[in-house]
């Protein structure tokens, strides 16, 4: 069966160098917020052509601290797309604020600008735009601060100064996958980054002086060491993902594909079908593993649905129809051929 993702194949070419870096970290004895982390932040900012970045312990943490740095707190509302990974919304809840769900576009799955206006109130403090599946979303025209959730879209953005900040995740399956959890905030706003930097360490401004209530969001030195080795390979990995997706789309152009984009980095390669169970079962027969990202919109999630203000039918339609295909840089040519042939078959059979 061709797997949706296989982390055991991730970057074997980096292992020897990485072990040497780990040895150096241990020899230095600085295992948190040391030279590897500092160098990674510098290299990430250079890669993004941004003045700075702050590494944190996860993508969810990057979102949470960015919103906190924008002043979001209890009683405030933050607009988020109704179709996304749950951490987009839980980051808002972690601050005592309320995520307010806006519907998404039926072709791109990204937040619909008209829906943003429809759910805005005088308590709205920010909008989170999610570049879902690796496709760069259009930012809505608004005077509210925008935070970009680019957890799935590293390499897709043309600029990092079009919003208040961009949040990345280095969860192992992400386009720049870590060896554990990690995340980063990239921004052109040096003051915002400085606030995030302090919020990362319990809101501490000088040794044991805490000006804000926060917690621990540090990235480890060995995580930063790994990410430094991976960052120069990101473009190549993204190109490989794009080649896989292009091949699938060419093999079955009649499928209802997630809208493409010239900068789409194909974190997930997704199509829609109204008969998902049968389609996935047939693909499995043909040797193709699939996933579902995500089976429920936020308006349907048990822990979040009570927050729904307006129906979000497009988000719920995505949730009931989306299928994710195998798409990762280390796929073999045979695996890609198997998936491409299976897609042509299911389309010819009228399944999708
Ligand atoms: C769109 C989106 N936002 C936020 C996150 C949270 O990232 P992390 O798992 O690193 O906390 C993820 C990944 O799970 C994600 O896919």
GROMACS .gro file of N, CA, C and O in nm, residues 265-310:
model
  184
  265UNK      N    1   0.243   2.459  -0.221
  265UNK     CA    2   0.352   2.368  -0.183
  265UNK      C    3   0.303   2.228  -0.147
  265UNK      O    4   0.380   2.147  -0.096
  266UNK      N    5   0.174   2.202  -0.173
  266UNK     CA    6   0.122   2.065  -0.168
  266UNK      C    7   0.156   1.992  -0.038
  266UNK      O    8   0.200   1.877  -0.041
  267UNK      N    9   0.139   2.063   0.074
  267UNK     CA   10   0.152   1.990   0.202
  267UNK      C   11   0.059   1.869   0.198
  267UNK      O   12   0.097   1.760   0.241
  268UNK      N   13  -0.061   1.892   0.146
  268UNK     CA   14  -0.154   1.781   0.124
  268UNK      C   15  -0.210   1.795  -0.018
  268UNK      O   16  -0.240   1.907  -0.061
  269UNK      N   17  -0.220   1.683  -0.087
  269UNK     CA   18  -0.276   1.684  -0.222
  269UNK      C   19  -0.417   1.626  -0.212
  269UNK      O   20  -0.434   1.509  -0.180
  270UNK      N   21  -0.516   1.712  -0.235
  270UNK     CA   22  -0.654   1.681  -0.195
  270UNK      C   23  -0.751   1.693  -0.313
  270UNK      O   24  -0.740   1.787  -0.393
  271UNK      N   25  -0.845   1.600  -0.322
  271UNK     CA   26  -0.958   1.616  -0.414
  271UNK      C   27  -1.086   1.589  -0.336
  271UNK      O   28  -1.082   1.543  -0.221
  272UNK      N   29  -1.198   1.618  -0.399
  272UNK     CA   30  -1.328   1.597  -0.333
  272UNK      C   31  -1.410   1.493  -0.405
  272UNK      O   32  -1.405   1.484  -0.528
  273UNK      N   33  -1.487   1.419  -0.328
  273UNK     CA   34  -1.579   1.322  -0.387
  273UNK      C   35  -1.701   1.310  -0.296
  273UNK      O   36  -1.688   1.312  -0.173
  274UNK      N   37  -1.818   1.298  -0.360
  274UNK     CA   38  -1.940   1.291  -0.278
  274UNK      C   39  -1.958   1.151  -0.219
  274UNK      O   40  -2.041   1.132  -0.131
  275UNK      N   41  -1.882   1.053  -0.270
  275UNK     CA   42  -1.893   0.918  -0.214
  275UNK      C   43  -1.758   0.877  -0.157
  275UNK      O   44  -1.687   0.791  -0.211
  276UNK      N   45  -1.722   0.940  -0.045
  276UNK     CA   46  -1.585   0.927   0.006
  276UNK      C   47  -1.553   0.785   0.052
  276UNK      O   48  -1.445   0.734   0.023
  277UNK      N   49  -1.645   0.723   0.122
  277UNK     CA   50  -1.612   0.591   0.176
  277UNK      C   51  -1.582   0.492   0.064
  277UNK      O   52  -1.484   0.419   0.069
  278UNK      N   53  -1.669   0.492  -0.039
  278UNK     CA   54  -1.649   0.398  -0.149
  278UNK      C   55  -1.523   0.431  -0.228
  278UNK      O   56  -1.448   0.344  -0.270
  279UNK      N   57  -1.498   0.561  -0.245
  279UNK     CA   58  -1.378   0.604  -0.320
  279UNK      C   59  -1.251   0.561  -0.246
  279UNK      O   60  -1.158   0.507  -0.306
  280UNK      N   61  -1.249   0.580  -0.115
  280UNK     CA   62  -1.129   0.544  -0.038
  280UNK      C   63  -1.110   0.392  -0.037
  280UNK      O   64  -0.998   0.342  -0.046
  281UNK      N   65  -1.223   0.320  -0.029
  281UNK     CA   66  -1.212   0.173  -0.027
  281UNK      C   67  -1.158   0.123  -0.161
  281UNK      O   68  -1.072   0.034  -0.166
  282UNK      N   69  -1.205   0.184  -0.271
  282UNK     CA   70  -1.156   0.141  -0.403
  282UNK      C   71  -1.008   0.176  -0.420
  282UNK      O   72  -0.930   0.096  -0.472
  283UNK      N   73  -0.970   0.294  -0.373
  283UNK     CA   74  -0.827   0.331  -0.381
  283UNK      C   75  -0.743   0.235  -0.299
  283UNK      O   76  -0.634   0.194  -0.341
  284UNK      N   77  -0.793   0.194  -0.184
  284UNK     CA   78  -0.719   0.097  -0.102
  284UNK      C   79  -0.703  -0.035  -0.177
  284UNK      O   80  -0.596  -0.095  -0.178
  285UNK      N   81  -0.812  -0.078  -0.248
  285UNK     CA   82  -0.803  -0.201  -0.331
  285UNK      C   83  -0.691  -0.188  -0.435
  285UNK      O   84  -0.628  -0.286  -0.472
  286UNK      N   85  -0.675  -0.065  -0.484
  286UNK     CA   86  -0.576  -0.041  -0.590
  286UNK      C   87  -0.438  -0.011  -0.531
  286UNK      O   88  -0.346   0.030  -0.602
  287UNK      N   89  -0.424  -0.028  -0.399
  287UNK     CA   90  -0.293  -0.014  -0.334
  287UNK      C   91  -0.258   0.128  -0.293
  287UNK      O   92  -0.141   0.160  -0.274
  288UNK      N   93  -0.360   0.213  -0.276
  288UNK     CA   94  -0.334   0.355  -0.244
  288UNK      C   95  -0.394   0.390  -0.108
  288UNK      O   96  -0.516   0.386  -0.090
  289UNK      N   97  -0.309   0.428  -0.014
  289UNK     CA   98  -0.356   0.477   0.115
  289UNK      C   99  -0.407   0.620   0.101
  289UNK      O  100  -0.358   0.695   0.016
  290UNK      N  101  -0.505   0.657   0.181
  290UNK     CA  102  -0.557   0.795   0.176
  290UNK      C  103  -0.581   0.844   0.319
  290UNK      O  104  -0.586   0.764   0.413
  291UNK      N  105  -0.599   0.973   0.332
  291UNK     CA  106  -0.633   1.032   0.462
  291UNK      C  107  -0.749   1.130   0.445
  291UNK      O  108  -0.794   1.155   0.332
  292UNK      N  109  -0.795   1.184   0.556
  292UNK     CA  110  -0.903   1.284   0.552
  292UNK      C  111  -0.862   1.402   0.641
  292UNK      O  112  -0.849   1.386   0.763
  293UNK      N  113  -0.838   1.513   0.578
  293UNK     CA  114  -0.800   1.634   0.652
  293UNK      C  115  -0.898   1.746   0.618
  293UNK      O  116  -0.879   1.815   0.520
  294UNK      N  117  -1.006   1.754   0.688
  294UNK     CA  118  -1.039   1.698   0.818
  294UNK      C  119  -1.182   1.647   0.812
  294UNK      O  120  -1.261   1.705   0.737
  295UNK      N  121  -1.221   1.549   0.892
  295UNK     CA  122  -1.355   1.494   0.877
  295UNK      C  123  -1.466   1.584   0.932
  295UNK      O  124  -1.583   1.564   0.899
  296UNK      N  125  -1.429   1.680   1.015
  296UNK     CA  126  -1.530   1.771   1.072
  296UNK      C  127  -1.484   1.915   1.056
  296UNK      O  128  -1.366   1.947   1.077
  297UNK      N  129  -1.578   2.003   1.021
  297UNK     CA  130  -1.550   2.147   1.028
  297UNK      C  131  -1.554   2.188   1.175
  297UNK      O  132  -1.607   2.115   1.260
  298UNK      N  133  -1.502   2.308   1.206
  298UNK     CA  134  -1.505   2.352   1.347
  298UNK      C  135  -1.648   2.363   1.397
  298UNK      O  136  -1.676   2.341   1.515
  299UNK      N  137  -1.740   2.395   1.306
  299UNK     CA  138  -1.882   2.406   1.343
  299UNK      C  139  -1.943   2.270   1.380
  299UNK      O  140  -2.055   2.264   1.428
  300UNK      N  141  -1.867   2.162   1.354
  300UNK     CA  142  -1.916   2.026   1.385
  300UNK      C  143  -1.834   1.959   1.494
  300UNK      O  144  -1.866   1.848   1.535
  301UNK      N  145  -1.725   2.020   1.536
  301UNK     CA  146  -1.637   1.957   1.636
  301UNK      C  147  -1.705   1.960   1.773
  301UNK      O  148  -1.748   2.067   1.819
  302UNK      N  149  -1.709   1.845   1.840
  302UNK     CA  150  -1.778   1.841   1.970
  302UNK      C  151  -1.735   1.952   2.067
  302UNK      O  152  -1.819   2.010   2.135
  303UNK      N  153  -1.606   1.983   2.070
  303UNK     CA  154  -1.560   2.082   2.168
  303UNK      C  155  -1.580   2.227   2.122
  303UNK      O  156  -1.558   2.320   2.201
  304UNK      N  157  -1.616   2.246   1.997
  304UNK     CA  158  -1.619   2.383   1.942
  304UNK      C  159  -1.753   2.423   1.881
  304UNK      O  160  -1.779   2.540   1.860
  305UNK      N  161  -1.841   2.325   1.853
  305UNK     CA  162  -1.960   2.358   1.772
  305UNK      C  163  -2.054   2.456   1.841
  305UNK      O  164  -2.126   2.529   1.774
  306UNK      N  165  -2.048   2.459   1.977
  306UNK     CA  166  -2.137   2.552   2.047
  306UNK      C  167  -2.100   2.698   2.020
  306UNK      O  168  -2.177   2.789   2.051
  307UNK      N  169  -1.983   2.720   1.961
  307UNK     CA  170  -1.940   2.858   1.933
  307UNK      C  171  -1.992   2.908   1.797
  307UNK      O  172  -1.971   3.025   1.763
  308UNK      N  173  -2.059   2.822   1.723
  308UNK     CA  174  -2.107   2.858   1.588
  308UNK      C  175  -2.206   2.974   1.595
  308UNK      O  176  -2.301   2.971   1.673
  309UNK      N  177  -2.182   3.077   1.512
  309UNK     CA  178  -2.275   3.190   1.507
  309UNK      C  179  -2.360   3.186   1.381
  309UNK      O  180  -2.473   3.226   1.380
  310UNK      N  181  -2.294   3.144   1.270
  310UNK     CA  182  -2.363   3.140   1.141
  310UNK      C  183  -2.332   3.007   1.075
  310UNK      O  184  -2.222   2.955   1.093
   0.00000   0.00000   0.00000
